[in-house]
Amino acid sequence: MHDLSGKHVAILATHGFEQSELEVPLQKLKQAGANVHVIAPESGEIKGWDDKDWGRAVRVDKTLEEANAADYDALVLPGGQINPDLLRVEKDAIALIAAFWKAGKPIGAICHAPWLLVEAGIVKDRKLTSYPSIRTDVVNAGGKWQDGAVVTDQGLVTSRHPGDLEAFCAKLAEEIAEGRHGRRAA
């Protein structure tokens, strides 16, 4: 994995995040030297979803209100069914995602998290993957859905499900190490 010393990464989540989809990137990015903050709509803790029941809580470092895309080099969006569905109706969450994209900063989205990319209006004409059940949502938003473990397009890194987290983290670290990405208009 690339050395991410001096890099700052935000993980945006709320209650119902898929446990491994937040914890594995958090751990891997920290091990690579990044300073990682969990950002959520509310302060305190958010509770994960682990397979078929509620999982462990994770401490929130900053609220959405306190977070600013300018303070970070990249954004990670964990999936799970509950987490992105709750976040996609939070206008501040969508604005934060859009700010990362507009600034050319890498964004990683796992499993159901591309719902947030759809809501932020950034999937049109982009290659990406997702959990198969939201493929139609991605395609209807103009995304070029691919059936791959990890798909990358101009700093946008997406993966299908938790089984792909090792490859996802490695590719995301590579994109973060590269820095900002110039993006052609959709």
Coordinates of N, CA, C and O in Angstrom, one line a residue, residues 12 29 33 35 39 49 51 53 56 59-61 66 70 75 79-80 88 90 105 129 135 143 146 159-160 164 178:
L12 N -17.3 9.4 5.5 CA -18.6 9.9 5.8 C -19.6 8.8 6.0 O -19.8 7.9 5.1
L29 N -6.1 2.7 5.9 CA -5.6 4.0 5.6 C -4.7 4.6 6.8 O -3.7 5.2 6.5
G33 N -0.5 5.5 7.1 CA 0.0 6.8 7.6 C -0.9 8.0 7.5 O -0.6 9.1 7.9
N35 N -4.1 10.4 8.3 CA -4.9 10.9 9.4 C -6.4 10.8 8.9 O -6.8 11.4 7.9
I39 N -16.8 11.2 9.9 CA -17.7 12.3 9.8 C -19.1 11.8 9.8 O -19.4 10.9 9.0
W49 N -23.8 -1.9 11.1 CA -24.6 -3.1 10.8 C -23.6 -4.2 10.4 O -22.8 -4.0 9.5
D51 N -23.5 -7.9 9.2 CA -24.2 -9.1 8.7 C -25.7 -9.0 8.8 O -26.4 -8.5 7.9
D53 N -27.4 -8.1 11.9 CA -27.8 -7.4 13.2 C -26.9 -6.2 13.4 O -25.9 -6.0 12.7
R56 N -20.9 -2.9 16.1 CA -20.2 -2.1 17.0 C -20.4 -0.6 16.7 O -20.5 -0.2 15.5
R59 N -16.6 5.9 17.0 CA -16.6 7.3 17.4 C -16.6 8.2 16.2 O -15.9 8.1 15.3
V60 N -17.4 9.3 16.3 CA -17.5 10.3 15.3 C -16.4 11.4 15.7 O -16.4 11.9 16.8
D61 N -15.6 11.7 14.7 CA -14.5 12.7 14.9 C -15.0 14.2 14.7 O -14.7 15.1 15.4
E66 N -19.3 20.5 11.0 CA -17.9 20.9 11.3 C -17.0 20.6 10.1 O -15.9 21.1 10.1
A70 N -12.2 21.0 2.1 CA -10.9 21.6 1.9 C -9.8 21.1 2.9 O -8.6 21.2 2.7
L75 N -12.1 11.2 0.2 CA -13.4 10.9 0.9 C -13.7 9.4 0.7 O -13.6 8.9 -0.4
G79 N -20.7 1.5 2.6 CA -22.1 1.2 2.1 C -22.9 0.5 3.3 O -22.9 1.0 4.4
G80 N -23.5 -0.6 2.9 CA -24.6 -1.1 3.7 C -25.9 -0.5 3.1 O -25.8 0.5 2.4
R88 N -28.4 10.0 1.9 CA -28.7 10.6 0.6 C -29.9 11.6 0.7 O -30.1 12.4 -0.2
E90 N -29.7 13.8 3.3 CA -29.0 14.8 4.1 C -28.4 15.8 3.1 O -27.3 15.5 2.6
K105 N -10.7 15.7 -5.8 CA -10.2 14.8 -4.8 C -10.8 13.4 -4.9 O -11.9 13.3 -5.3
T129 N -18.8 0.6 -10.3 CA -19.5 -0.6 -9.9 C -20.2 -0.3 -8.6 O -20.1 0.7 -8.1
R135 N -27.6 -1.5 -9.4 CA -27.1 -1.3 -10.8 C -28.0 -0.4 -11.6 O -27.6 0.6 -12.3
G143 N -24.6 6.5 -15.3 CA -23.3 5.8 -15.0 C -23.1 4.6 -15.9 O -24.0 4.0 -16.4
Q146 N -20.1 -1.4 -14.4 CA -19.3 -2.5 -14.7 C -19.4 -3.5 -13.6 O -19.4 -3.2 -12.5
S159 N -16.3 -0.2 -5.4 CA -16.2 -1.7 -5.3 C -17.6 -2.3 -5.0 O -18.5 -1.6 -4.5
R160 N -17.8 -3.5 -5.3 CA -19.1 -4.2 -5.2 C -19.5 -4.5 -3.8 O -20.7 -4.3 -3.5
D164 N -14.4 -7.3 -1.5 CA -13.4 -6.6 -2.4 C -12.6 -5.5 -1.6 O -11.9 -4.7 -2.3
E178 N -1.6 9.8 -5.6 CA -1.5 10.6 -6.8 C -2.0 12.0 -6.6 O -1.5 12.9 -7.4

